C-alpha cells in the first residue's frame, strides 16, 4: 500500500521539499495529447479559490509522513470492510422488519425510497466534503448511520422504518462517496485504480461469510440486533480514518501549513440566514431538490402501482411519471443556464460535459448499468426455475460469481495500470469482454446452455465489468482540477445509479408484461388461478419436479422472456465500447493528482527537472 505514492520519510515540515518524488516528468515532457487536453478539456477548472475540503486534505498530506499515510490507507480499508459487510447483510433484514409491523408489501417502496437517497446523496456528500472537509463529513456520515440504525432497531411501524431507511441511506451513500473521494485525494493517477481495486476486496470476503452472519443474527438477537450492532461497529471502524484526517489537518494548521480564512458570514450562530444562504449556494440545493424530485416521481410509482386501486391506470401514477419526466429538462436548464447566474455552484455544470472524458464516463456508467440490470434483475429467479438440479448452495455461489469476478479483476486492472499506463485501451478491452459475456447469455441463459456456459458468461461479465468499474471513474478524474474531483466523481456515480434504476424499471416492465402471456402459451393448463400462482411465486413453481409438464412449460416461458431481456442487454452493451473508442482521451497515468494541474498530492507545483 505504501507504493500508492511515495511520501516523505518523516513528519518534519522540511520533508515537504521532497516533492520531486511525486513527479515522473515535467509539463514540457508530456506527450502530444497535452495540447488536446488543454484545448478540448480545459474548459476545466472554474476555481474561485481553493475549496476548504481540498485545502485541508492537501495540507494534511504534508505532515502525515509514510507512517501516517499507511495508517490512513488502513483506515480506508477498514471503512470499506464495514461498508461491504453492511451492504451484504442488512438488506436481508428489511423483509423481516416490515413483516413485523404487518406491512411487508411496502418493503419494496421503502427500498425504492432508499435507492433515490443513495443516488441523490452522492453529490450532496461530495459538496459537503468540499465545503467543510473530508474528516468532518465522515462525522456527518457517521451520525446518519448511527441514528438510522437506532431508529431501525427500535421501529414499531412502517413510518419509522421508512425514516430509518432514509437516514441510513444518506450514511451508506456518504461512506461510499467519501471513500472514493479520499482515495482520489491521496493516490496518484498511476496507483488510483489499484487502490480502488483493493477497497472492493471486502466484498469477496463478505460474499462468503454474510450468509453465516445473517443466519447467526436471525437465530440469535433477531433483525433488530442485526441493525443495532452496526450502530456500534460503524463508529469503531470509521474512527481510524476520521482521526487520521482530522489529526493531519490539526498538525498542518499548527505548523502554519493550512490557512483557511474564516468567513464570519458562514457562522450559523451569529448570522444564521447568511450562513444558510451561502451553504445552499455552495451545495446547489435547488439542483439537488430537482433531481431528487424527478427520480422520486419516476421511480416510486414502480413500487406503488401494484397496490393502487386501478394499477397503472390510476391517474396519480401516470401524473407522477409525467411530472417526473418534465422535471428532467427543468433540472438540466437550471444547471446549465440559471445556477451559476444566481451564484450557485452547480452539481452538473455544462463545462463538465464539454470535457469528453467526463461525458464519456457518465455515458459508459449509465448504459453499462442499464445493460447489467436488464439481465440481472430476474436472473436469480430465472436460474432457480430452469436449473432444476441446483440446490440453494449452488444458486448462492452462482449469484456470487459475477461480483467476486468483478472485484478480483478490478484489482487486476489496477495492477496492470501500474505498469501499462494507458487506461483507454484496457477499458475498451474490458467493455468488449463484458459485451461478449452478455451476448453469450442469449444462448447460455439457462435452459439452452450447460452449467459451464452459464458460469463462464458470468465470469466474462465480471472480468470486463471489473476493468470498467475502476477505470471509468479514473478517466473522469484525470482531466479535472483537484477542486472538481469530488463533484465529478459524484456526478459519474449519480448517473450510473440512474442507469441502475432505468435498467431495473425496464426489466420489470418487460417481465410483468410478457411473463403472464408466455405462461399461458406454454403451460398446459387453462386454469387461470394456477397460472396466477405460477406467475406470482417461484416457490409455487419449485413444487413441480423436473420433467413435469407444468414445470417444463414454465421453463419455456421463462426462457423466452429471459432471451428478450438478454437481447436488450446486449444491444445496450454495444454503446459503451463505441464511446470509449471515439471519445475517451488516450492519457498516460503518472504520479500526479490529475493531468490538468501540474501539482503533487500536497498541492505543490511539480518541479521541472
Coordinates of C-alpha atoms in Angstrom, one line a residue:
X1 CA 0.0 0.0 0.0
X2 CA 2.9 2.3 0.7
X3 CA 3.6 2.3 -3.1
X4 CA 0.5 4.2 -4.0
X5 CA 2.5 7.3 -3.7
X6 CA 6.0 8.0 -2.3
X7 CA 5.8 10.1 0.8
X8 CA 8.4 12.0 2.9
X9 CA 10.1 9.8 5.4
X10 CA 9.2 11.9 8.5
X11 CA 6.7 14.4 9.6
X12 CA 9.0 17.4 9.8
X13 CA 7.8 20.2 7.6
X14 CA 11.2 20.4 5.9
X15 CA 10.4 16.9 4.4
X16 CA 7.9 18.5 2.1
X17 CA 10.9 19.6 0.0
X18 CA 11.0 16.0 -1.3
X19 CA 8.1 16.9 -3.7
X20 CA 10.2 15.7 -6.7
X21 CA 9.4 12.2 -5.5
X22 CA 5.9 12.6 -6.9
X23 CA 6.8 13.5 -10.4
X24 CA 7.8 11.4 -13.4
X25 CA 8.1 14.1 -15.9
X26 CA 7.7 17.8 -16.3
X27 CA 5.0 19.6 -18.1
X28 CA 7.3 20.1 -21.1
X29 CA 7.8 16.4 -21.4
X30 CA 4.2 15.3 -21.5
X31 CA 3.2 13.6 -24.7
X32 CA 1.3 15.1 -27.6
X33 CA -2.1 14.7 -26.1
X34 CA -1.3 17.6 -23.7
X35 CA -2.3 20.1 -26.3
X36 CA -5.6 18.3 -27.0
X37 CA -6.3 18.3 -23.2
X38 CA -5.7 22.0 -23.0
X39 CA -7.9 22.8 -26.0
X40 CA -10.7 20.3 -25.6
X41 CA -10.9 19.8 -21.8
X42 CA -9.6 22.8 -20.1
X43 CA -12.9 24.4 -20.0
X44 CA -11.6 22.7 -17.0
X45 CA -11.4 24.2 -13.6
X46 CA -13.6 27.0 -12.7
X47 CA -11.9 27.7 -9.4
X48 CA -12.9 30.6 -7.2
X49 CA -10.1 29.9 -4.8
X50 CA -9.2 26.5 -3.3
X51 CA -12.1 24.8 -1.6
X52 CA -11.8 24.2 2.1
X53 CA -12.0 20.4 1.9
X54 CA -9.3 20.3 -0.8
X55 CA -7.0 22.6 1.1
X56 CA -7.3 20.6 4.3
X57 CA -6.6 17.2 2.7
X58 CA -3.6 18.6 0.8
X59 CA -2.2 20.2 3.9
X60 CA -2.7 17.0 5.9
X61 CA -0.5 15.1 3.4
X62 CA 2.4 17.4 4.0
X63 CA 2.6 16.3 7.6
X64 CA 1.5 12.7 7.6
X65 CA 4.7 11.1 6.6
X66 CA 4.9 7.5 5.4
X67 CA 3.6 6.0 8.7
X68 CA 0.6 8.4 8.8
X69 CA -0.1 7.7 5.2
X70 CA -0.2 4.0 5.7
X71 CA -2.4 4.4 8.8
X72 CA -4.9 6.4 6.7
X73 CA -5.0 3.7 4.0
X74 CA -5.6 1.0 6.6
X75 CA -8.4 3.2 7.9
X76 CA -9.9 3.3 4.5
X77 CA -9.7 -0.5 4.1
X78 CA -11.5 -0.9 7.5
X79 CA -14.2 1.6 6.4
X80 CA -14.6 -0.3 3.1
X81 CA -14.9 -3.6 5.0
X82 CA -17.7 -2.3 7.2
X83 CA -19.4 -0.8 4.2
X84 CA -19.3 -4.1 2.5
X85 CA -20.5 -6.1 5.5
X86 CA -23.4 -3.7 5.9
X87 CA -24.3 -3.9 2.2
X88 CA -24.2 -7.7 2.1
X89 CA -26.3 -8.3 5.2
X90 CA -28.6 -5.6 6.4
X91 CA -30.8 -5.5 3.2
X92 CA -31.9 -9.0 4.1
X93 CA -33.4 -7.8 7.4
X94 CA -35.8 -5.4 5.7
X95 CA -38.4 -8.1 4.8
X96 CA -38.4 -9.2 8.4
X97 CA -38.6 -5.7 9.8
X98 CA -41.6 -4.7 7.5
X99 CA -43.3 -8.0 8.2
X100 CA -43.0 -7.5 12.0
X101 CA -45.1 -4.3 11.6
X102 CA -47.5 -6.1 9.2
X103 CA -46.5 -4.0 6.2
X104 CA -44.3 -6.4 4.2
X105 CA -45.9 -5.3 0.9
X106 CA -44.4 -1.9 1.3
X107 CA -40.8 -3.1 1.8
X108 CA -40.2 -2.6 -2.0
X109 CA -41.4 1.0 -1.8
X110 CA -39.1 1.6 1.2
X111 CA -36.2 0.2 -0.8
X112 CA -37.0 2.4 -3.7
X113 CA -37.1 5.5 -1.5
X114 CA -33.7 4.4 -0.2
X115 CA -32.3 4.0 -3.7
X116 CA -33.3 7.5 -4.5
X117 CA -31.5 8.9 -1.5
X118 CA -28.4 6.7 -2.3
X119 CA -28.3 8.3 -5.8
X120 CA -29.0 11.9 -4.8
X121 CA -26.9 11.7 -1.7
X122 CA -23.7 11.3 -3.7
X123 CA -23.5 14.9 -5.0
X124 CA -24.8 16.2 -1.6
X125 CA -22.0 14.4 0.3
X126 CA -19.4 15.4 -2.3
X127 CA -20.4 19.1 -2.0
X128 CA -20.3 18.8 1.8
X129 CA -16.8 17.2 1.7
X130 CA -15.6 20.2 -0.3
X131 CA -17.4 22.7 1.8
X132 CA -16.5 21.6 5.3
X133 CA -13.7 19.0 4.9
X134 CA -13.3 15.2 4.4
X135 CA -12.9 14.3 8.1
X136 CA -15.8 16.5 9.1
X137 CA -18.1 14.9 6.5
X138 CA -17.1 11.4 7.8
X139 CA -18.6 12.5 11.1
X140 CA -21.8 13.6 9.4
X141 CA -22.0 10.2 7.7
X142 CA -21.4 8.5 11.0
X143 CA -24.3 10.4 12.6
X144 CA -26.6 9.4 9.7
X145 CA -25.6 5.8 10.1
X146 CA -26.0 5.6 13.9
X147 CA -29.3 7.5 14.1
X148 CA -30.7 5.4 11.2
X149 CA -29.7 2.1 12.8
X150 CA -31.0 3.1 16.2
X151 CA -34.4 4.0 14.5
X152 CA -34.4 0.7 12.7
X153 CA -33.7 -1.3 15.8
X154 CA -36.5 0.4 17.7
X155 CA -39.0 0.8 14.9
X156 CA -42.6 0.0 15.8
X157 CA -44.3 1.0 12.5
X158 CA -43.7 1.3 8.8
X159 CA -43.3 5.1 9.1
X160 CA -40.3 4.7 11.5
X161 CA -38.8 2.0 9.2
X162 CA -39.1 4.4 6.2
X163 CA -37.5 7.3 8.2
X164 CA -34.7 5.0 9.3
X165 CA -34.1 3.8 5.7
X166 CA -33.8 7.5 4.5
X167 CA -31.3 8.4 7.2
X168 CA -29.4 5.2 6.8
X169 CA -29.2 5.7 3.0
X170 CA -27.6 9.1 3.5
X171 CA -24.9 7.4 5.6
X172 CA -24.5 4.4 3.3
X173 CA -24.0 6.5 0.1
X174 CA -21.9 9.0 2.0
X175 CA -19.5 6.3 3.1
X176 CA -19.1 5.0 -0.5
X177 CA -18.7 8.6 -1.8
X178 CA -16.1 9.7 0.8
X179 CA -14.0 6.6 0.3
X180 CA -13.8 7.2 -3.4
X181 CA -13.0 10.9 -2.9
X182 CA -10.4 10.4 -0.3
X183 CA -8.7 7.7 -2.4
X184 CA -8.6 10.2 -5.3
X185 CA -7.1 12.8 -2.8
X186 CA -4.3 10.6 -1.5
X187 CA -3.3 8.4 -4.6
X188 CA -1.7 9.5 -7.8
X189 CA -3.3 8.6 -11.1
X190 CA -0.9 5.7 -11.6
X191 CA -1.9 3.9 -8.4
X192 CA -5.5 5.0 -8.0
X193 CA -7.1 2.1 -9.9
X194 CA -5.1 -0.4 -7.8
X195 CA -6.2 1.4 -4.6
X196 CA -9.8 1.3 -5.8
X197 CA -9.5 -2.4 -6.5
X198 CA -8.1 -3.1 -3.0
X199 CA -11.1 -1.4 -1.5
X200 CA -13.5 -3.8 -3.3
X201 CA -11.9 -6.9 -1.9
X202 CA -14.0 -7.0 1.3
X203 CA -17.0 -7.9 -1.0
X204 CA -15.1 -11.1 -1.9
X205 CA -14.6 -11.9 1.8
X206 CA -18.1 -11.0 2.9
X207 CA -19.7 -12.8 -0.1
X208 CA -18.8 -16.0 1.7
X209 CA -19.4 -15.0 5.3
X210 CA -22.5 -12.8 5.0
X211 CA -24.9 -15.7 4.9
X212 CA -23.4 -17.0 8.2
X213 CA -23.7 -13.6 9.8
X214 CA -27.4 -13.2 8.8
X215 CA -28.1 -16.8 10.0
X216 CA -26.4 -16.1 13.3
X217 CA -28.3 -12.8 13.8
X218 CA -31.7 -14.3 12.9
X219 CA -31.2 -17.3 15.2
X220 CA -29.9 -15.0 18.0
X221 CA -31.0 -11.4 18.7
X222 CA -33.2 -11.2 15.6
X223 CA -33.4 -8.4 12.9
X224 CA -33.4 -5.6 15.5
X225 CA -29.9 -6.7 16.7
X226 CA -28.9 -7.1 13.0
X227 CA -29.4 -3.4 12.6
X228 CA -28.4 -2.3 16.1
X229 CA -25.0 -3.9 16.1
X230 CA -23.9 -1.7 13.2
X231 CA -24.6 1.4 15.4
X232 CA -21.6 0.1 17.4
X233 CA -19.5 -1.4 14.6
X234 CA -19.6 1.5 12.2
X235 CA -18.2 4.2 14.7
X236 CA -15.5 1.8 15.7
X237 CA -14.5 1.1 12.1
X238 CA -14.6 4.7 10.9
X239 CA -12.7 6.1 13.9
X240 CA -9.2 5.5 12.4
X241 CA -9.9 7.3 9.1
X242 CA -11.6 10.2 10.9
X243 CA -8.8 10.5 13.4
X244 CA -6.2 10.4 10.6
X245 CA -7.8 13.1 8.6
X246 CA -8.6 15.5 11.5
X247 CA -5.2 15.0 13.1
X248 CA -3.4 15.8 9.8
X249 CA -5.5 19.0 9.5
X250 CA -4.7 19.9 13.1
X251 CA -1.0 19.4 12.7
X252 CA -0.8 21.2 9.4
X253 CA -2.6 24.2 10.9
X254 CA -0.3 24.1 13.9
X255 CA 2.7 24.2 11.6
X256 CA 1.1 27.1 9.6
X257 CA 0.7 24.9 6.5
X258 CA -3.1 25.3 6.5
X259 CA -4.6 28.7 6.4
X260 CA -8.3 28.6 5.8
X261 CA -9.8 32.0 6.1
X262 CA -13.0 32.0 8.2
X263 CA -15.9 34.0 6.7
X264 CA -17.9 35.5 9.5
X265 CA -21.0 35.2 7.3
X266 CA -20.7 31.4 7.5
X267 CA -21.1 31.4 11.3
X268 CA -24.6 29.9 11.7
X269 CA -24.9 31.1 15.3
X270 CA -24.2 34.7 14.6
X271 CA -25.6 35.0 11.1
X272 CA -28.0 32.1 10.5
X273 CA -29.7 33.5 7.4
X274 CA -26.5 34.4 5.7
X275 CA -24.8 31.1 6.6
X276 CA -27.7 29.0 5.3
X277 CA -27.8 31.1 2.1
X278 CA -24.1 30.6 1.4
X279 CA -24.4 26.9 2.2
X280 CA -27.4 26.5 -0.1
X281 CA -25.5 28.1 -2.9
X282 CA -22.3 26.1 -2.3
X283 CA -24.4 22.8 -2.2
X284 CA -26.7 23.7 -5.1
X285 CA -29.7 22.9 -3.0
X286 CA -32.2 23.7 -5.9
X287 CA -30.4 21.3 -8.2
X288 CA -30.4 18.5 -5.6
X289 CA -34.1 19.1 -4.9
X290 CA -34.9 18.9 -8.6
X291 CA -33.0 15.7 -9.3
X292 CA -34.4 14.1 -6.2
X293 CA -38.0 15.1 -7.1
X294 CA -37.5 13.8 -10.7
X295 CA -36.2 10.4 -9.5
X296 CA -38.8 10.1 -6.8
X297 CA -41.7 10.8 -9.2
X298 CA -40.4 8.5 -11.8
X299 CA -39.3 5.5 -9.6
X300 CA -41.8 5.5 -6.7
X301 CA -44.8 4.5 -9.0
X302 CA -42.9 1.3 -9.8
X303 CA -43.4 0.2 -6.2
X304 CA -46.8 1.8 -5.6
X305 CA -48.7 0.9 -8.8
X306 CA -49.3 -2.7 -7.9
X307 CA -51.2 -1.6 -4.7
X308 CA -53.1 1.3 -6.4
X309 CA -56.9 0.8 -7.0
X310 CA -56.5 0.6 -10.8
X311 CA -52.8 -0.3 -11.1
X312 CA -51.1 1.6 -13.8
X313 CA -54.4 3.0 -14.9
X314 CA -54.6 5.1 -11.7
X315 CA -54.3 8.8 -12.7
X316 CA -52.0 9.6 -9.9
X317 CA -49.4 7.0 -11.1
X318 CA -49.4 8.4 -14.6
X319 CA -49.3 12.0 -13.3
X320 CA -46.3 11.3 -11.1
X321 CA -44.3 9.8 -14.0
X322 CA -45.2 12.6 -16.4
X323 CA -44.2 15.3 -13.9
X324 CA -41.0 13.4 -13.1
X325 CA -40.0 13.3 -16.7
X326 CA -40.8 17.0 -17.2
X327 CA -38.6 17.9 -14.2
X328 CA -35.5 16.3 -16.0
X329 CA -35.3 19.2 -18.6
X330 CA -36.0 21.7 -15.8
X331 CA -33.1 20.3 -13.9
X332 CA -30.8 20.5 -17.0
X333 CA -31.9 24.1 -17.7
X334 CA -31.2 25.1 -14.1
X335 CA -27.8 23.5 -14.1
X336 CA -26.7 25.0 -17.4
X337 CA -28.4 28.4 -17.5
X338 CA -29.5 29.6 -14.1
X339 CA -27.4 28.1 -11.3
X340 CA -24.2 30.0 -12.0
X341 CA -26.1 33.1 -12.9
X342 CA -27.6 33.3 -9.4
X343 CA -24.4 32.4 -7.6
X344 CA -24.9 28.7 -7.1
X345 CA -22.2 26.1 -7.7
X346 CA -24.0 23.5 -10.0
X347 CA -23.6 19.8 -9.4
X348 CA -23.6 19.2 -13.2
X349 CA -22.2 22.3 -15.0
X350 CA -22.1 22.4 -18.8
X351 CA -18.3 22.6 -18.7
X352 CA -18.1 19.1 -17.3
X353 CA -19.9 17.7 -20.3
X354 CA -17.6 19.7 -22.6
X355 CA -14.9 17.5 -21.2
X356 CA -15.0 14.4 -23.3
X357 CA -13.7 12.1 -20.6
X358 CA -16.4 13.1 -18.1
X359 CA -19.2 12.9 -20.6
X360 CA -17.9 9.5 -21.8
X361 CA -17.6 8.2 -18.2
X362 CA -21.2 9.2 -17.4
X363 CA -22.4 7.7 -20.7
X364 CA -20.5 4.4 -20.1
X365 CA -21.6 4.1 -16.5
X366 CA -25.2 4.7 -17.4
X367 CA -25.5 2.3 -20.3
X368 CA -23.4 -0.3 -18.6
X369 CA -25.7 -0.4 -15.6
X370 CA -28.8 -0.4 -17.8
X371 CA -27.4 -3.4 -19.6
X372 CA -26.4 -5.1 -16.4
X373 CA -29.8 -4.7 -14.6
X374 CA -31.8 -5.7 -17.7
X375 CA -30.3 -9.1 -17.4
X376 CA -29.6 -9.3 -13.6
X377 CA -32.9 -8.1 -12.1
X378 CA -34.6 -11.5 -12.7
X379 CA -31.6 -13.7 -13.2
X380 CA -31.7 -15.4 -9.8
X381 CA -35.4 -16.2 -10.2
X382 CA -34.8 -17.5 -13.7
X383 CA -31.9 -19.8 -12.8
X384 CA -33.7 -21.1 -9.7
X385 CA -36.6 -22.2 -12.0
X386 CA -34.7 -23.6 -15.0
X387 CA -31.8 -25.3 -13.2
X388 CA -33.9 -27.9 -11.5
X389 CA -30.8 -29.9 -10.3
X390 CA -29.2 -26.9 -8.4
X391 CA -29.6 -26.7 -4.7
X392 CA -29.6 -23.5 -2.6
X393 CA -25.8 -23.6 -2.2
X394 CA -25.3 -23.8 -5.9
X395 CA -27.7 -20.9 -6.5
X396 CA -25.9 -18.9 -3.9
X397 CA -22.4 -19.5 -5.3
X398 CA -23.8 -18.7 -8.8
X399 CA -25.2 -15.4 -7.7
X400 CA -21.8 -14.5 -6.2
X401 CA -19.8 -15.4 -9.3
X402 CA -20.0 -12.1 -11.1
X403 CA -19.5 -10.0 -8.0
X404 CA -16.4 -11.9 -7.0
X405 CA -15.1 -11.9 -10.6
X406 CA -15.7 -8.1 -10.8
X407 CA -13.8 -7.4 -7.6
X408 CA -10.8 -9.7 -8.4
X409 CA -10.4 -8.3 -11.9
X410 CA -10.9 -4.8 -10.8
X411 CA -7.8 -5.3 -8.6
X412 CA -6.1 -7.0 -11.6
X413 CA -6.8 -4.0 -13.8
X414 CA -5.2 -1.7 -11.1
X415 CA -2.1 -3.8 -11.1
X416 CA -1.8 -3.7 -14.9
X417 CA -2.2 0.1 -14.9
X418 CA 0.8 0.5 -12.6
X419 CA 3.0 -0.8 -15.4
X420 CA 0.8 -0.2 -18.5
X421 CA -0.3 3.3 -18.0
X422 CA -2.9 3.7 -20.9
X423 CA -6.3 3.2 -19.3
X424 CA -8.3 3.8 -22.6
X425 CA -7.3 0.5 -24.2
X426 CA -7.7 -1.6 -21.1
X427 CA -11.2 0.0 -20.6
X428 CA -12.1 -0.8 -24.2
X429 CA -10.9 -4.4 -23.8
X430 CA -12.9 -4.8 -20.6
X431 CA -16.1 -3.4 -22.2
X432 CA -15.7 -5.8 -25.2
X433 CA -15.2 -8.8 -22.9
X434 CA -18.3 -7.8 -21.0
X435 CA -20.2 -7.4 -24.3
X436 CA -19.1 -11.0 -25.2
X437 CA -20.4 -12.3 -21.8
X438 CA -23.7 -10.5 -22.2
X439 CA -24.2 -11.7 -25.8
X440 CA -23.4 -15.3 -25.0
X441 CA -26.2 -15.2 -22.4
X442 CA -28.7 -15.1 -25.2
X443 CA -27.9 -18.8 -25.9
X444 CA -26.5 -19.9 -22.5
X445 CA -29.1 -18.2 -20.3
X446 CA -30.1 -21.5 -18.6
X447 CA -32.4 -23.9 -20.2
X448 CA -30.5 -24.0 -23.5
X449 CA -26.9 -24.0 -22.1
X450 CA -24.7 -26.1 -19.9
X451 CA -23.7 -25.2 -16.4
X452 CA -20.2 -24.3 -17.6
X453 CA -21.6 -22.0 -20.3
X454 CA -23.8 -20.1 -17.8
X455 CA -20.9 -19.7 -15.3
X456 CA -18.5 -18.6 -18.0
X457 CA -20.9 -15.9 -19.1
X458 CA -20.9 -14.6 -15.5
X459 CA -17.1 -14.7 -15.3
X460 CA -16.7 -12.9 -18.6
X461 CA -19.1 -10.2 -17.5
X462 CA -17.2 -9.9 -14.2
X463 CA -13.8 -9.7 -15.9
X464 CA -15.0 -6.9 -18.2
X465 CA -17.0 -5.2 -15.6
X466 CA -14.1 -5.2 -13.2
X467 CA -11.8 -3.5 -15.7
X468 CA -14.6 -0.9 -16.5
X469 CA -15.6 -0.2 -12.9
X470 CA -12.1 1.0 -11.7
X471 CA -11.2 2.8 -15.0
X472 CA -14.4 4.7 -15.7
X473 CA -14.0 6.9 -12.6
X474 CA -10.3 7.3 -13.2
X475 CA -10.7 8.7 -16.7
X476 CA -13.2 11.3 -15.4
X477 CA -11.0 12.3 -12.5
X478 CA -7.8 12.6 -14.6
X479 CA -8.7 15.7 -16.6
X480 CA -10.2 17.9 -13.9
X481 CA -8.6 20.0 -11.2
X482 CA -8.5 18.8 -7.6
X483 CA -11.3 21.2 -6.7
X484 CA -13.6 19.4 -9.1
X485 CA -12.6 15.8 -8.3
X486 CA -15.3 15.2 -5.6
X487 CA -18.2 16.6 -7.6
X488 CA -17.1 14.9 -10.9
X489 CA -16.9 11.5 -9.0
X490 CA -20.3 12.1 -7.6
X491 CA -21.8 13.0 -11.0
X492 CA -20.4 9.9 -12.6
X493 CA -21.8 7.7 -9.8
X494 CA -25.1 9.5 -9.8
X495 CA -25.7 9.0 -13.5
X496 CA -24.5 5.4 -13.1
X497 CA -27.1 4.8 -10.3
X498 CA -29.8 6.3 -12.5
X499 CA -28.8 3.6 -15.1
X500 CA -29.4 1.0 -12.4
X501 CA -32.9 2.3 -11.8
X502 CA -33.7 2.6 -15.5
X503 CA -32.4 -0.9 -16.2
X504 CA -34.4 -2.4 -13.3
X505 CA -37.5 -0.5 -14.4
X506 CA -37.3 -1.7 -18.0
X507 CA -36.7 -5.3 -16.8
X508 CA -39.7 -5.1 -14.5
X509 CA -41.9 -3.7 -17.3
X510 CA -40.8 -6.5 -19.7
X511 CA -41.3 -9.2 -17.2
X512 CA -44.7 -8.1 -16.0
X513 CA -46.0 -7.6 -19.5
X514 CA -44.6 -10.7 -21.2
X515 CA -44.5 -13.4 -18.5
X516 CA -48.3 -13.9 -18.0
X517 CA -48.7 -14.2 -21.8
X518 CA -45.8 -16.7 -22.1
X519 CA -47.0 -18.8 -19.2
X520 CA -50.5 -19.0 -20.8
X521 CA -48.9 -20.1 -24.1
X522 CA -46.5 -22.7 -22.7
X523 CA -48.0 -24.2 -19.6
X524 CA -50.5 -27.0 -20.5
X525 CA -53.5 -25.6 -18.5
X526 CA -56.3 -23.2 -18.8
X527 CA -56.6 -22.8 -15.0
X528 CA -56.3 -19.0 -14.5
X529 CA -55.7 -19.5 -10.8
X530 CA -52.8 -21.9 -11.4
X531 CA -51.2 -19.5 -13.9
X532 CA -51.5 -16.6 -11.5
X533 CA -49.9 -18.7 -8.8
X534 CA -47.0 -19.7 -11.1
X535 CA -46.5 -16.1 -12.1
X536 CA -46.6 -14.8 -8.5
X537 CA -44.1 -17.1 -6.8
X538 CA -41.1 -19.2 -7.7
X539 CA -41.8 -21.2 -4.6
X540 CA -45.0 -22.5 -6.2
X541 CA -43.0 -23.4 -9.4
X542 CA -40.5 -25.3 -7.3
X543 CA -43.3 -27.6 -6.1
X544 CA -43.4 -29.2 -9.6
X545 CA -40.4 -31.6 -10.2
X546 CA -38.2 -31.6 -13.3
X547 CA -40.0 -33.3 -16.2
X548 CA -43.4 -32.4 -15.0
X549 CA -45.4 -30.8 -18.0
X550 CA -46.2 -27.7 -15.8
X551 CA -42.5 -27.2 -14.8
X552 CA -41.4 -27.7 -18.4
X553 CA -43.9 -25.2 -19.6
X554 CA -42.8 -22.7 -17.1
X555 CA -39.1 -23.2 -18.1
X556 CA -40.1 -22.5 -21.7
X557 CA -41.9 -19.3 -20.7
X558 CA -39.0 -18.1 -18.6
X559 CA -36.6 -18.9 -21.4
X560 CA -38.5 -16.7 -23.9
X561 CA -38.7 -13.7 -21.6
X562 CA -35.1 -14.0 -20.4
X563 CA -34.0 -14.2 -24.0
X564 CA -35.7 -10.9 -24.8
X565 CA -34.0 -9.3 -21.7
X566 CA -30.6 -10.6 -22.8
X567 CA -31.1 -9.3 -26.3
X568 CA -31.9 -5.9 -24.9
X569 CA -28.9 -6.1 -22.6
X570 CA -26.6 -7.0 -25.4
X571 CA -27.9 -4.1 -27.7
X572 CA -27.3 -1.6 -24.9
X573 CA -23.9 -3.0 -24.1
X574 CA -22.7 -2.2 -27.6
X575 CA -22.7 1.5 -27.0
X576 CA -20.0 1.8 -24.2
X577 CA -17.1 0.4 -26.2
X578 CA -18.0 2.6 -29.2
X579 CA -18.0 5.7 -26.9
X580 CA -14.7 4.6 -25.4
X581 CA -13.0 4.2 -28.8
X582 CA -14.1 7.6 -30.2
X583 CA -14.3 9.9 -27.2
X584 CA -12.0 8.8 -24.3
X585 CA -8.6 10.5 -24.4
X586 CA -5.5 8.3 -24.6
X587 CA -3.9 9.7 -21.4
X588 CA -0.8 8.4 -19.7
X589 CA -1.1 7.9 -16.0
X590 CA 1.6 9.5 -13.9
X591 CA 2.5 10.3 -10.3
X592 CA 0.3 13.4 -10.0
X593 CA -3.2 14.1 -8.7
X594 CA -4.6 14.9 -12.1
X595 CA -3.4 15.7 -15.7
X596 CA -5.0 19.2 -15.8
X597 CA -2.9 20.8 -13.0
X598 CA 0.8 20.3 -12.7
X599 CA 0.6 19.5 -8.9
X600 CA 1.6 16.9 -6.4
X601 CA -0.9 15.3 -3.9
X602 CA 0.1 18.1 -1.4
X603 CA -1.0 20.8 -3.9
X604 CA 2.5 21.9 -4.6
X605 CA 3.7 22.6 -8.2
X606 CA 5.8 19.8 -9.7
X607 CA 9.4 21.0 -10.0
X608 CA 10.8 20.8 -13.5
X609 CA 13.9 18.5 -13.8

